[in-house]
């Protein structure tokens, strides 16, 4: 560094005599850089940027909806009349007058507990089957076309078979959830195991890992992102299935609530229930996605 | 006299859709303990397959490999492989990647504290101790390869197998990793078998260079002993006439006598 400076000085002293003492430097004042906004300001700004647009759009939709359906003779209620007619349902989700006359929280939580049980079973069985099928080349070849066909059968199409098998509403609903949500779990797990990079397996082979170590140390972590993709699709499908199957089976549950209100011609209650269904479905999806991101930290980035 | 690592009459052929293609034919090579041997050849000549045979990942059709008077059957940590694309497990930190190997190899013979020290020692050997807690996705390609080398060294292998370890790196990173490997080889004295397609790299690092003919059914064309004294200084090599003579010999073999068919 010192050398460089002396060198520079030498160059300068050589250059100076030619231009003479007339050389004068003009100092140009540059505008001061504006202060960067603080860190928390940036965060707040980012949050606002993601909240404001949807809020504005929702407000606009409500306005147009009110204009289109504001007429009392309208077949479909506008937002204001929904607020009037279903105020109790909106404001208090926790009331419980016994029977099926309950707040939406109770209906949703009953449906959710069914999903938890049915989907939990599907996830457990699906991952086990998926690992087995993914590890067997012939099993995958033989079963994949069958799964691809069964996967597309709509939830309600399973219901009659399910009722014939179980003869009762509760296990039938669980079975419908199980059978609709298991396919994406199996298929994605199998693909994840199938697509394990050979390099990772070679690392395990060089280290002479036992089959159990191989599974827990290498195969399972490597397949985690695939497994969670399957779980995420699966939980979405199970929410579709529960709402549909409850409509036919009755009892407490958000699906039956919607059907019940239809029979009572309370369209505004149905709209409120639909919003709940959508929000809960969204929350389920985000929950599994978040779980997946946590479980597969770093796995995707190699 | 058979060497420490001895490849004896190894032939490999693969069968695909009923068509048998010979990859390697009757390869014999004896490597002494502590020797650094490079295998060079055009791409597709089966040099990686040869390394995998030594590593135990590919079984030869005939012939076999003997390491320290024992026949090689299947892969094992005494023949640690540094793979072309590092193949660190991305869900483990650098330290955990090495620790997995250390725990597996020394689980019975070393205490927990010793295993930790040994893992850290090997990270230090490749100058990566500062990134112990980082995941492979958070460090550069050269650093990943350093950790890959540390993982292999941590197994205390009888022979270190390098499968084009610097192939995916830029020229500057490659040079500094070559220096690191040369230094580790001098310090640890391990036996090394390296696959490469880089002539300068082979001459700079090796005691002997094994030149392969083109596939299919590739075999050893020529073996060149590199008589350059160690340690070899990269900058000095430019003016070293013998370095250039060796380079020329390898280049002549690869491009005049065994030129790759229209690639």
Coordinates of C-alpha atoms in Angstrom, one line a residue:
Chain A
X1 CA 0.0 0.0 0.0
X2 CA 2.8 2.4 1.0
X3 CA 4.6 1.6 -2.3
X4 CA 1.5 2.4 -4.2
X5 CA 1.2 5.8 -2.5
X6 CA 4.8 6.8 -3.1
X7 CA 4.5 5.6 -6.7
X8 CA 1.5 7.8 -7.1
X9 CA 3.3 10.8 -5.6
X10 CA 6.1 10.2 -8.1
X11 CA 3.8 10.3 -11.0
X12 CA 2.1 13.4 -9.7
X13 CA 5.4 15.3 -9.2
X14 CA 6.4 14.4 -12.7
X15 CA 3.1 15.5 -14.1
X16 CA 2.9 18.7 -12.2
X17 CA 5.7 20.8 -13.7
X18 CA 4.2 20.5 -17.2
X19 CA 0.8 22.0 -16.4
X20 CA 2.4 24.5 -14.1
X21 CA 1.0 26.2 -11.0
X22 CA -2.0 27.5 -12.9
X23 CA -3.6 24.2 -12.4
X24 CA -6.5 24.6 -10.0
X25 CA -9.1 22.2 -8.9
X26 CA -12.7 23.0 -8.9
X27 CA -14.6 21.4 -6.1
X28 CA -18.0 20.1 -7.3
X29 CA -20.5 19.7 -4.5
X30 CA -22.6 16.6 -5.0
X31 CA -26.0 16.5 -3.5
X32 CA -26.0 14.6 -0.2
X33 CA -27.4 11.2 -0.5
X34 CA -30.8 11.0 1.0
X35 CA -31.1 9.2 4.3
X36 CA -32.2 5.6 3.8
X37 CA -35.4 4.8 5.6
X38 CA -34.9 2.8 8.7
X39 CA -35.2 -0.9 8.8
X40 CA -38.6 -1.0 10.6
X41 CA -39.9 1.5 8.1
X42 CA -39.0 -0.8 5.2
X43 CA -40.8 -3.7 6.9
X44 CA -43.9 -1.6 7.6
X45 CA -43.8 -0.4 4.0
X46 CA -43.6 -3.9 2.7
X47 CA -46.5 -5.1 4.8
X48 CA -48.6 -2.1 3.7
X49 CA -47.7 -2.9 0.1
X50 CA -49.1 -6.4 0.4
X51 CA -52.2 -5.4 2.4
X52 CA -53.5 -2.3 0.7
X53 CA -54.1 -3.7 -2.8
X54 CA -56.4 -6.6 -1.7
X55 CA -58.2 -4.3 0.8
X56 CA -58.9 -1.9 -2.0
X57 CA -60.1 -4.6 -4.3
X58 CA -62.3 -6.2 -1.7
X59 CA -63.9 -2.8 -0.9
X60 CA -64.6 -2.2 -4.6
X61 CA -66.1 -5.6 -5.0
X62 CA -68.4 -4.9 -2.0
X63 CA -69.4 -1.6 -3.5
X64 CA -70.3 -3.2 -6.9
X65 CA -72.0 -6.1 -5.2
X66 CA -74.2 -3.7 -3.2
X67 CA -75.0 -1.7 -6.3
X68 CA -76.0 -4.9 -8.2
X69 CA -77.9 -6.6 -5.4
X70 CA -79.1 -3.6 -3.3
X71 CA -82.6 -3.8 -4.6
X72 CA -84.9 -5.5 -2.0
X73 CA -86.5 -7.5 -4.7
X74 CA -83.1 -8.9 -5.8
X75 CA -82.8 -12.8 -5.7
X76 CA -79.4 -12.6 -4.1
X77 CA -78.7 -10.5 -1.0
X78 CA -76.2 -7.6 -1.2
X79 CA -73.5 -7.1 1.5
X80 CA -75.6 -4.8 3.6
X81 CA -78.6 -7.1 3.8
X82 CA -76.3 -10.0 4.6
X83 CA -75.0 -7.9 7.5
X84 CA -78.5 -7.3 8.6
X85 CA -79.8 -10.9 8.2
X86 CA -76.8 -12.8 9.5
X87 CA -75.4 -10.4 12.0
X88 CA -75.4 -12.9 14.9
X89 CA -73.6 -15.5 12.8
X90 CA -71.0 -13.0 11.8
X91 CA -70.4 -11.4 15.1
X92 CA -70.6 -14.4 17.4
X93 CA -69.2 -17.6 16.0
X94 CA -69.3 -19.2 19.5
X95 CA -73.0 -19.4 20.4
X96 CA -74.4 -22.8 21.2
X97 CA -78.1 -23.5 21.6
X98 CA -77.8 -27.2 21.4
X99 CA -78.4 -29.5 18.4
X100 CA -77.2 -28.1 15.2
X101 CA -78.1 -24.5 16.2
X102 CA -74.5 -23.5 16.9
X103 CA -72.1 -20.7 15.9
X104 CA -69.9 -21.3 12.8
X105 CA -66.8 -21.9 15.0
X106 CA -68.4 -25.1 16.3
X107 CA -69.4 -26.3 12.8
X108 CA -65.9 -25.6 11.4
X109 CA -64.2 -27.2 14.3
X110 CA -66.3 -30.4 14.0
X111 CA -65.4 -30.5 10.3
X112 CA -61.8 -29.8 11.0
X113 CA -61.6 -32.6 13.6
X114 CA -62.9 -35.0 10.9
X115 CA -60.3 -33.7 8.5
X116 CA -57.6 -34.1 11.1
X117 CA -58.5 -37.7 11.6
X118 CA -59.2 -38.7 8.0
X119 CA -56.3 -36.8 6.6
X120 CA -54.0 -37.8 9.4
X121 CA -54.7 -41.5 8.5
X122 CA -54.2 -40.7 4.8
X123 CA -50.9 -38.9 5.4
X124 CA -49.5 -41.7 7.5
X125 CA -50.6 -44.5 5.2
X126 CA -49.8 -42.5 2.1
X127 CA -46.2 -41.8 3.1
X128 CA -45.6 -45.4 4.1
X129 CA -47.1 -46.7 0.9
X130 CA -45.3 -44.0 -1.1
X131 CA -41.9 -44.9 0.3
X132 CA -42.5 -48.6 -0.4
X133 CA -43.7 -48.0 -4.0
X134 CA -40.9 -45.5 -4.7
X135 CA -38.3 -47.9 -3.6
X136 CA -39.7 -50.7 -5.8
X137 CA -39.3 -50.0 -9.5
X138 CA -41.9 -52.6 -10.4
X139 CA -44.4 -51.5 -7.8
X140 CA -44.3 -47.9 -9.2
X141 CA -44.7 -49.1 -12.8
X142 CA -47.6 -51.4 -11.9
X143 CA -49.5 -49.1 -9.6
X144 CA -48.9 -45.6 -11.0
X145 CA -51.5 -45.9 -13.7
X146 CA -54.1 -47.2 -11.2
X147 CA -53.3 -44.3 -8.8
X148 CA -53.5 -41.8 -11.6
X149 CA -57.0 -43.0 -12.5
X150 CA -58.3 -43.2 -8.9
X151 CA -56.8 -39.8 -8.1
X152 CA -59.3 -38.2 -10.4
X153 CA -62.4 -39.8 -8.9
X154 CA -64.4 -36.9 -7.3
X155 CA -64.9 -37.1 -3.5
X156 CA -68.7 -37.5 -3.7
X157 CA -68.4 -40.5 -6.1
X158 CA -66.8 -42.4 -3.2
X159 CA -69.6 -41.6 -0.8
X160 CA -72.1 -44.3 -1.9
X161 CA -69.5 -47.0 -1.7
X162 CA -68.4 -45.6 1.6
X163 CA -71.9 -45.7 3.0
X164 CA -72.5 -49.2 1.7
X165 CA -69.3 -50.3 3.5
X166 CA -69.7 -48.5 6.8
X167 CA -73.5 -47.9 7.0
X168 CA -72.9 -44.9 9.3
X169 CA -72.3 -41.2 8.7
X170 CA -69.2 -40.6 10.8
X171 CA -66.9 -43.4 9.5
X172 CA -68.2 -42.8 5.9
X173 CA -67.2 -39.2 6.0
X174 CA -63.8 -40.1 7.3
X175 CA -63.4 -42.7 4.6
X176 CA -64.3 -40.2 1.9
X177 CA -61.6 -37.8 3.2
X178 CA -59.1 -40.6 3.5
X179 CA -59.7 -42.0 0.0
X180 CA -59.7 -38.6 -1.8
X181 CA -56.6 -37.2 -0.1
X182 CA -54.3 -40.3 0.0
X183 CA -53.5 -40.4 -3.8
X184 CA -51.4 -37.2 -4.0
X185 CA -49.5 -38.2 -0.9
X186 CA -48.7 -41.6 -2.2
X187 CA -47.8 -40.4 -5.7
X188 CA -45.6 -37.5 -4.5
X189 CA -43.8 -39.5 -1.9
X190 CA -43.1 -42.3 -4.4
X191 CA -41.8 -39.7 -6.9
X192 CA -39.6 -38.1 -4.2
X193 CA -38.1 -41.5 -3.3
X194 CA -37.7 -42.4 -7.0
X195 CA -35.9 -39.1 -7.7
X196 CA -33.4 -39.4 -4.9
X197 CA -30.1 -38.1 -6.4
X198 CA -27.8 -41.1 -6.9
X199 CA -25.0 -39.1 -5.4
X200 CA -26.7 -39.0 -2.0
X201 CA -27.3 -42.7 -2.1
X202 CA -23.7 -43.2 -3.0
X203 CA -22.6 -41.2 0.0
X204 CA -24.7 -43.5 2.1
X205 CA -23.2 -46.6 0.5
X206 CA -19.6 -45.4 0.9
X207 CA -20.4 -44.8 4.6
X208 CA -22.0 -48.2 4.8
X209 CA -25.2 -46.9 6.3
X210 CA -27.6 -49.6 7.4
X211 CA -31.0 -49.7 5.6
X212 CA -32.6 -47.9 8.6
X213 CA -29.9 -45.2 8.7
X214 CA -30.1 -44.9 5.0
X215 CA -33.9 -44.2 5.2
X216 CA -33.7 -41.7 8.1
X217 CA -30.5 -40.0 7.3
X218 CA -30.7 -39.8 3.5
X219 CA -34.0 -40.9 1.9
X220 CA -36.5 -39.2 4.2
X221 CA -34.8 -35.8 4.3
X222 CA -34.2 -35.8 0.6
X223 CA -37.8 -36.7 -0.2
X224 CA -39.3 -34.2 2.4
X225 CA -40.1 -31.4 -0.1
X226 CA -41.9 -33.9 -2.4
X227 CA -43.8 -35.4 0.6
X228 CA -45.0 -32.0 1.6
X229 CA -46.1 -31.1 -1.9
X230 CA -48.3 -34.2 -1.7
X231 CA -49.6 -33.3 1.8
X232 CA -50.4 -29.8 0.6
X233 CA -52.5 -31.1 -2.3
X234 CA -54.0 -33.7 -0.1
X235 CA -55.2 -31.4 2.7
X236 CA -56.8 -29.2 0.1
X237 CA -58.6 -32.2 -1.4
X238 CA -59.7 -33.4 2.1
X239 CA -61.3 -30.0 2.8
X240 CA -63.2 -30.2 -0.5
X241 CA -64.3 -33.7 0.5
X242 CA -65.5 -33.0 4.0
X243 CA -67.7 -30.1 2.9
X244 CA -69.2 -32.2 0.1
X245 CA -69.7 -35.3 2.2
X246 CA -71.3 -33.5 5.2
X247 CA -73.9 -32.0 2.9
X248 CA -75.2 -35.4 2.3
X249 CA -74.6 -36.9 5.7
X250 CA -76.1 -34.3 8.1
X251 CA -75.2 -33.6 11.7
X252 CA -72.9 -30.9 12.9
X253 CA -70.4 -29.6 10.4
X254 CA -69.9 -26.7 8.0
X255 CA -71.0 -28.8 5.0
X256 CA -74.3 -29.7 6.6
X257 CA -74.7 -26.2 7.9
X258 CA -74.6 -24.9 4.3
X259 CA -77.1 -27.5 3.1
X260 CA -79.4 -26.8 6.1
X261 CA -79.4 -23.1 5.4
X262 CA -80.3 -23.8 1.7
X263 CA -83.3 -25.8 2.8
X264 CA -84.3 -22.9 5.1
X265 CA -83.7 -20.5 2.2
X266 CA -81.2 -18.4 4.2
X267 CA -78.9 -17.4 1.4
X268 CA -77.1 -14.8 3.5
X269 CA -76.0 -17.4 6.1
X270 CA -74.6 -19.5 3.2
X271 CA -72.5 -16.6 2.0
X272 CA -71.1 -16.2 5.5
X273 CA -70.4 -19.9 5.7
X274 CA -68.7 -19.9 2.3
X275 CA -66.3 -17.2 3.5
X276 CA -65.5 -19.3 6.5
X277 CA -64.9 -22.4 4.3
X278 CA -62.6 -20.4 2.0
X279 CA -60.6 -18.8 4.9
X280 CA -60.2 -22.1 6.7
X281 CA -59.1 -23.9 3.5
X282 CA -56.6 -21.2 2.9
X283 CA -55.3 -21.4 6.5
X284 CA -55.0 -25.2 6.1
X285 CA -52.9 -24.8 3.0
X286 CA -50.7 -22.1 4.5
X287 CA -50.3 -24.2 7.6
X288 CA -49.0 -27.3 5.7
X289 CA -46.9 -25.1 3.4
X290 CA -45.3 -23.5 6.5
X291 CA -44.8 -26.9 8.1
X292 CA -43.1 -28.1 4.9
X293 CA -40.9 -25.1 4.7
X294 CA -39.8 -25.7 8.3
X295 CA -39.3 -29.4 7.8
X296 CA -37.3 -29.1 4.6
X297 CA -35.1 -26.2 5.5
X298 CA -32.2 -26.1 3.1
X299 CA -33.3 -29.3 1.3
X300 CA -34.3 -27.6 -1.9
X301 CA -31.1 -25.5 -2.1
X302 CA -28.2 -27.7 -3.1
Chain B
X1 CA 5.3 -57.0 -6.9
X2 CA 1.7 -55.9 -6.3
X3 CA 1.1 -52.4 -5.1
X4 CA -0.7 -51.1 -2.1
X5 CA -3.7 -50.5 -4.3
X6 CA -3.8 -52.9 -7.2
X7 CA -6.2 -53.0 -10.0
X8 CA -6.0 -56.3 -11.7
X9 CA -7.3 -57.1 -15.1
X10 CA -10.5 -55.1 -14.6
X11 CA -13.1 -55.2 -17.5
X12 CA -16.4 -53.5 -17.3
X13 CA -19.4 -53.7 -19.6
X14 CA -22.8 -52.4 -19.3
X15 CA -26.0 -54.0 -20.7
X16 CA -28.8 -51.8 -21.9
X17 CA -31.8 -53.0 -23.8
X18 CA -30.0 -56.3 -24.5
X19 CA -27.0 -54.5 -26.1
X20 CA -23.7 -55.2 -24.3
X21 CA -21.2 -52.3 -24.5
X22 CA -17.7 -52.8 -23.3
X23 CA -16.5 -49.8 -21.3
X24 CA -13.2 -50.9 -19.9
X25 CA -11.0 -53.7 -21.1
X26 CA -8.4 -55.5 -19.0
X27 CA -7.0 -52.6 -16.9
X28 CA -4.2 -53.4 -14.6
X29 CA -2.5 -50.8 -12.4
X30 CA -0.4 -50.9 -9.2
X31 CA -0.3 -47.9 -6.9
X32 CA 2.1 -47.5 -4.1
X33 CA 1.2 -46.2 -0.6
X34 CA 1.3 -42.4 -0.5
X35 CA 1.4 -42.1 -4.3
X36 CA -0.7 -39.5 -6.2
X37 CA -1.9 -41.0 -9.4
X38 CA -4.1 -39.3 -12.0
X39 CA -6.1 -40.9 -14.7
X40 CA -6.6 -38.7 -17.7
X41 CA -8.5 -39.3 -20.9
X42 CA -11.2 -37.9 -23.2
X43 CA -14.7 -37.7 -21.9
X44 CA -16.6 -41.0 -22.3
X45 CA -13.4 -43.1 -22.0
X46 CA -14.7 -44.7 -18.9
X47 CA -12.2 -43.2 -16.4
X48 CA -15.0 -42.4 -14.0
X49 CA -16.2 -46.0 -14.3
X50 CA -12.7 -47.1 -13.3
X51 CA -12.8 -44.9 -10.2
X52 CA -16.2 -46.3 -9.4
X53 CA -14.9 -49.8 -9.6
X54 CA -12.2 -49.0 -7.1
X55 CA -14.8 -47.2 -5.0
X56 CA -16.9 -50.4 -5.1
X57 CA -19.9 -48.6 -6.6
X58 CA -19.6 -50.6 -9.9
X59 CA -18.7 -54.3 -10.0
X60 CA -16.3 -55.3 -12.8
X61 CA -17.3 -58.1 -15.2
X62 CA -13.9 -59.7 -14.7
X63 CA -10.8 -58.9 -12.7
X64 CA -10.8 -57.2 -9.3
X65 CA -9.3 -54.6 -7.0
X66 CA -7.0 -55.3 -4.1
X67 CA -6.4 -52.7 -1.4
X68 CA -3.9 -53.3 1.3
X69 CA -4.0 -57.1 0.7
X70 CA -7.8 -57.2 0.8
X71 CA -10.2 -57.6 -2.2
X72 CA -12.6 -54.7 -2.7
X73 CA -16.2 -55.8 -2.4
X74 CA -18.7 -53.0 -2.4
X75 CA -18.2 -49.4 -1.3
X76 CA -16.6 -48.5 2.0
X77 CA -15.1 -45.6 3.9
X78 CA -11.6 -46.9 3.5
X79 CA -12.0 -45.8 -0.1
X80 CA -13.5 -42.4 0.4
X81 CA -14.8 -40.7 -2.8
X82 CA -14.9 -37.0 -3.5
X83 CA -17.7 -36.7 -6.1
X84 CA -17.6 -34.4 -9.0
X85 CA -20.5 -32.2 -7.7
X86 CA -19.5 -32.3 -4.1
X87 CA -22.7 -34.2 -3.1
X88 CA -22.9 -32.8 0.3
X89 CA -26.3 -33.5 2.0
X90 CA -28.0 -30.1 1.7
X91 CA -30.1 -30.5 4.8
X92 CA -27.1 -30.8 7.0
X93 CA -24.6 -28.1 7.9
X94 CA -21.0 -28.5 6.7
X95 CA -20.0 -29.7 10.2
X96 CA -22.9 -32.1 10.3
X97 CA -22.0 -33.5 6.9
X98 CA -18.6 -34.4 8.2
X99 CA -19.9 -35.5 11.5
X100 CA -22.2 -38.0 9.9
X101 CA -19.1 -39.6 8.3
X102 CA -17.0 -39.4 11.4
X103 CA -19.8 -40.9 13.6
X104 CA -20.3 -43.7 11.2
X105 CA -16.6 -44.6 10.8
X106 CA -15.4 -43.9 14.3
X107 CA -18.6 -44.4 16.3
X108 CA -17.1 -47.3 18.2
X109 CA -13.4 -46.3 18.4
X110 CA -13.6 -42.6 19.4
X111 CA -15.4 -40.8 22.1
X112 CA -18.0 -38.1 21.4
X113 CA -15.5 -35.3 22.1
X114 CA -12.8 -36.9 20.0
X115 CA -15.2 -37.2 17.1
X116 CA -16.1 -33.6 17.4
X117 CA -12.4 -32.6 17.5
X118 CA -11.7 -34.9 14.5
X119 CA -14.5 -33.3 12.4
X120 CA -13.3 -29.8 13.3
X121 CA -9.7 -30.8 12.6
X122 CA -10.6 -31.9 9.1
X123 CA -12.6 -28.7 8.5
X124 CA -9.5 -26.8 9.5
X125 CA -7.4 -28.8 7.1
X126 CA -9.4 -27.5 4.2
X127 CA -9.6 -24.0 5.8
X128 CA -13.4 -24.2 6.2
X129 CA -13.7 -24.1 10.0
X130 CA -15.3 -20.7 9.7
X131 CA -18.3 -22.2 7.7
X132 CA -18.9 -25.1 10.1
X133 CA -22.5 -24.1 10.8
X134 CA -23.4 -23.1 7.3
X135 CA -25.5 -25.3 5.0
X136 CA -24.0 -26.2 1.6
X137 CA -26.5 -24.0 -0.1
X138 CA -25.0 -21.0 1.6
X139 CA -21.4 -21.4 0.5
X140 CA -19.7 -21.2 -2.9
X141 CA -18.9 -24.1 -5.2
X142 CA -15.2 -24.1 -4.3
X143 CA -16.1 -24.1 -0.6
X144 CA -18.5 -27.0 -1.1
X145 CA -15.8 -29.0 -2.7
X146 CA -13.4 -28.2 0.1
X147 CA -16.0 -29.6 2.6
X148 CA -16.4 -32.6 0.3
X149 CA -12.7 -33.2 0.5
X150 CA -12.8 -32.7 4.3
X151 CA -15.6 -35.3 4.6
X152 CA -13.6 -37.8 2.6
X153 CA -10.4 -37.2 4.6
X154 CA -12.4 -37.5 7.9
X155 CA -13.0 -41.1 7.0
X156 CA -9.2 -41.7 7.3
X157 CA -9.3 -43.6 4.0
X158 CA -6.6 -45.9 2.8
X159 CA -7.0 -44.4 -0.6
X160 CA -8.7 -41.1 -1.5
X161 CA -10.7 -41.2 -4.7
X162 CA -11.2 -37.9 -6.5
X163 CA -13.7 -37.9 -9.4
X164 CA -12.9 -34.8 -11.4
X165 CA -13.1 -32.8 -8.1
X166 CA -12.3 -29.4 -9.6
X167 CA -14.2 -29.8 -12.9
X168 CA -17.1 -27.6 -12.0
X169 CA -15.0 -24.8 -10.6
X170 CA -13.7 -21.6 -12.2
X171 CA -10.0 -21.4 -13.0
X172 CA -8.9 -19.3 -10.0
X173 CA -10.9 -21.4 -7.5
X174 CA -9.6 -24.5 -9.1
X175 CA -6.0 -23.4 -8.7
X176 CA -6.4 -22.6 -5.0
X177 CA -8.1 -26.0 -4.4
X178 CA -5.3 -27.8 -6.3
X179 CA -2.8 -26.1 -4.0
X180 CA -4.9 -27.1 -1.0
X181 CA -5.0 -30.7 -2.1
X182 CA -1.2 -30.8 -2.9
X183 CA -0.6 -29.4 0.6
X184 CA -2.9 -31.9 2.3
X185 CA -1.3 -34.7 0.3
X186 CA 2.1 -33.6 1.5
X187 CA 0.9 -33.3 5.1
X188 CA -1.3 -36.4 5.5
X189 CA 0.6 -38.6 3.0
X190 CA -2.6 -40.2 1.8
X191 CA -2.7 -42.4 -1.3
X192 CA -4.7 -40.5 -4.0
X193 CA -6.3 -41.7 -7.2
X194 CA -7.7 -38.8 -9.2
X195 CA -9.8 -38.6 -12.4
X196 CA -9.2 -35.5 -14.5
X197 CA -9.4 -34.1 -18.0
X198 CA -7.1 -31.2 -17.2
X199 CA -3.5 -31.7 -18.3
X200 CA -2.0 -29.0 -16.2
X201 CA -3.8 -30.2 -13.1
X202 CA -2.6 -33.8 -13.7
X203 CA 1.1 -32.8 -14.2
X204 CA 1.0 -30.3 -11.3
X205 CA -0.4 -32.8 -8.8
X206 CA 0.6 -36.3 -9.8
X207 CA 3.5 -38.7 -9.2
X208 CA 2.2 -40.6 -12.2
X209 CA -0.3 -39.9 -14.9
X210 CA -2.2 -42.8 -16.4
X211 CA -3.4 -42.0 -19.9
X212 CA -6.5 -43.8 -21.2
X213 CA -7.3 -44.7 -24.8
X214 CA -10.7 -43.8 -26.2
X215 CA -13.7 -46.0 -25.5
X216 CA -15.5 -48.2 -26.0
X217 CA -13.4 -50.9 -24.4
X218 CA -10.9 -48.3 -23.2
X219 CA -7.6 -49.4 -21.7
X220 CA -4.4 -47.8 -20.4
X221 CA -2.5 -46.3 -23.2
X222 CA 0.6 -45.1 -21.4
X223 CA 1.8 -44.2 -18.0
X224 CA 4.0 -41.1 -17.4
X225 CA 6.0 -40.7 -14.3
X226 CA 6.3 -37.1 -13.2
X227 CA 9.8 -36.5 -11.8
X228 CA 9.2 -32.9 -10.6
X229 CA 10.4 -32.4 -7.0
X230 CA 7.8 -31.5 -4.3
X231 CA 6.6 -29.1 -3.1
X232 CA 5.7 -27.8 -6.4
X233 CA 5.2 -24.0 -6.6
X234 CA 2.6 -23.0 -9.2
X235 CA 4.2 -19.8 -10.3
X236 CA 7.6 -21.6 -10.7
X237 CA 6.1 -24.2 -12.9
X238 CA 5.7 -21.8 -15.7
X239 CA 9.4 -21.5 -16.1
X240 CA 10.1 -25.1 -15.3
X241 CA 11.1 -26.8 -18.6
X242 CA 10.4 -30.3 -17.4
X243 CA 6.8 -29.2 -16.5
X244 CA 6.2 -28.2 -20.0
X245 CA 7.9 -31.3 -21.4
X246 CA 5.5 -33.5 -19.3
X247 CA 2.5 -31.3 -20.5
X248 CA 3.6 -31.8 -24.0
X249 CA 3.8 -35.5 -23.7
X250 CA 0.3 -35.8 -22.3
X251 CA -1.1 -33.4 -24.9
X252 CA 0.6 -35.3 -27.6
X253 CA -1.0 -38.5 -26.4
X254 CA -4.4 -37.0 -26.1
X255 CA -4.6 -34.9 -29.2
X256 CA -2.2 -36.6 -31.7
X257 CA -2.3 -40.2 -31.0
X258 CA -5.7 -40.6 -29.4
X259 CA -7.7 -37.7 -30.5
X260 CA -11.3 -37.7 -29.5
X261 CA -13.7 -38.7 -32.3
X262 CA -15.6 -35.7 -33.5
X263 CA -17.1 -34.4 -30.2

